[in-house]
Amino acid sequence: EAKNHHWSTANADLTPASAVFPGNADDVSFIVKTLLKYPNVLFAVKSGGHTANVGFSGCFDIIQQAGFHNCIYNQKSAVVGSGTCWGEAMTALDPYNLGVVGGRIGDVGVGSLLLGGSLSFLSAEYGLVCDHILDFEVVLANWTVANANSTSNVNLF
C-alpha cells in the first residue's frame, strides 16, 4: 500500500519500479549516496503522497518515509516524523489535550504538507504549519545528515 497510496488520483495509476523504507536519517543518507551513483535513476521521496503534481511522489523509484511514523511529546514540543500522517499526529497529542496547526485532511503526510503549501484550518489565527517547526533533520544532496533550525544551517530553515 505504501507504494501505491496517493491522495491525488493523478498519481494513483503510477507504480514505481521499486521502493525503499528507511527507518532513520542515516538510512536515507545511505540510500541517497547509493542512488547518486546511478544518475539515470530518477527517484522521489514520499511522505504521504499528498501532491497533485504527476511524478512528484509516484512514478520514480521511491524513498518511502514509512519508517518515520512517530509522534513523541516531551512537555515542551512534539517530535513528529515526516512519514507520519496528520491524523496520527493529532491522535497521539490528543491525550495531552493539545491541538496542532497541522493538516486539514488526516491522511496527509507531515512532510508532504510542509513542502506543499503548509495551510491548516488554524492558519488564519496561528500562521502556516511551517511557522511552528523548531528543527528539521534533513539529508542533503551530498548525503550528509544535518539539522536546520534558527541557529544551525539557518539558510535551510
mmCIF file of C-alpha atoms in Angstrom, residues 60-120:
data_model
loop_
_atom_site.group_PDB
_atom_site.id
_atom_site.type_symbol
_atom_site.label_atom_id
_atom_site.label_comp_id
_atom_site.label_asym_id
_atom_site.label_seq_id
_atom_site.Cartn_x
_atom_site.Cartn_y
_atom_site.Cartn_z
ATOM 1 C CA PHE A 60 10.023 7.105 -9.950
ATOM 2 C CA ASP A 61 11.749 4.774 -7.564
ATOM 3 C CA ILE A 62 10.583 5.891 -4.148
ATOM 4 C CA ILE A 63 12.257 6.518 -0.839
ATOM 5 C CA GLN A 64 9.137 5.989 1.280
ATOM 6 C CA GLN A 65 9.253 7.590 4.705
ATOM 7 C CA ALA A 66 7.012 4.962 6.259
ATOM 8 C CA GLY A 67 9.729 4.255 8.831
ATOM 9 C CA PHE A 68 9.375 7.811 10.107
ATOM 10 C CA HIS A 69 5.995 7.256 11.776
ATOM 11 C CA ASN A 70 6.355 8.734 15.212
ATOM 12 C CA CYS A 71 4.884 11.448 17.373
ATOM 13 C CA ILE A 72 6.513 11.957 20.743
ATOM 14 C CA TYR A 73 5.505 14.738 23.135
ATOM 15 C CA ASN A 74 8.155 15.878 25.625
ATOM 16 C CA GLN A 75 6.265 18.515 27.688
ATOM 17 C CA LYS A 76 7.666 21.364 25.563
ATOM 18 C CA SER A 77 7.255 20.266 21.988
ATOM 19 C CA ALA A 78 6.429 17.262 19.853
ATOM 20 C CA VAL A 79 8.796 15.313 17.638
ATOM 21 C CA VAL A 80 6.793 14.258 14.601
ATOM 22 C CA GLY A 81 8.274 12.021 11.925
ATOM 23 C CA SER A 82 7.913 13.181 8.325
ATOM 24 C CA GLY A 83 6.221 9.909 7.371
ATOM 25 C CA THR A 84 3.506 10.414 9.974
ATOM 26 C CA CYS A 85 0.079 11.443 8.741
ATOM 27 C CA TRP A 86 -1.527 14.432 10.439
ATOM 28 C CA GLY A 87 -4.411 12.318 11.733
ATOM 29 C CA GLU A 88 -1.900 10.095 13.537
ATOM 30 C CA ALA A 89 -0.104 13.119 14.996
ATOM 31 C CA MET A 90 -3.352 14.652 16.229
ATOM 32 C CA THR A 91 -4.453 11.345 17.773
ATOM 33 C CA ALA A 92 -1.091 10.989 19.556
ATOM 34 C CA LEU A 93 -1.306 14.522 21.000
ATOM 35 C CA ASP A 94 -4.973 14.332 21.983
ATOM 36 C CA PRO A 95 -4.324 12.599 25.371
ATOM 37 C CA TYR A 96 -2.259 15.656 26.347
ATOM 38 C CA ASN A 97 -5.175 17.942 25.446
ATOM 39 C CA LEU A 98 -3.061 19.515 22.711
ATOM 40 C CA GLY A 99 -4.069 20.721 19.305
ATOM 41 C CA VAL A 100 -1.750 21.238 16.394
ATOM 42 C CA VAL A 101 -1.551 23.601 13.467
ATOM 43 C CA GLY A 102 -1.498 20.725 11.028
ATOM 44 C CA GLY A 103 -3.099 19.134 8.003
ATOM 45 C CA ARG A 104 -6.727 19.625 7.069
ATOM 46 C CA ILE A 105 -7.069 16.011 5.918
ATOM 47 C CA GLY A 106 -5.981 13.228 8.286
ATOM 48 C CA ASP A 107 -4.105 11.090 5.755
ATOM 49 C CA VAL A 108 -1.875 13.928 4.560
ATOM 50 C CA GLY A 109 1.764 13.248 5.422
ATOM 51 C CA VAL A 110 3.627 15.687 7.627
ATOM 52 C CA GLY A 111 6.468 16.052 5.111
ATOM 53 C CA SER A 112 4.045 16.467 2.209
ATOM 54 C CA LEU A 113 2.161 19.304 3.870
ATOM 55 C CA LEU A 114 5.307 21.164 4.898
ATOM 56 C CA LEU A 115 6.630 21.100 1.332
ATOM 57 C CA GLY A 116 3.332 21.675 -0.409
ATOM 58 C CA GLY A 117 1.707 24.795 0.974
ATOM 59 C CA SER A 118 1.601 24.370 4.737
ATOM 60 C CA LEU A 119 -2.006 25.524 5.186
ATOM 61 C CA SER A 120 -4.106 24.485 8.167
#
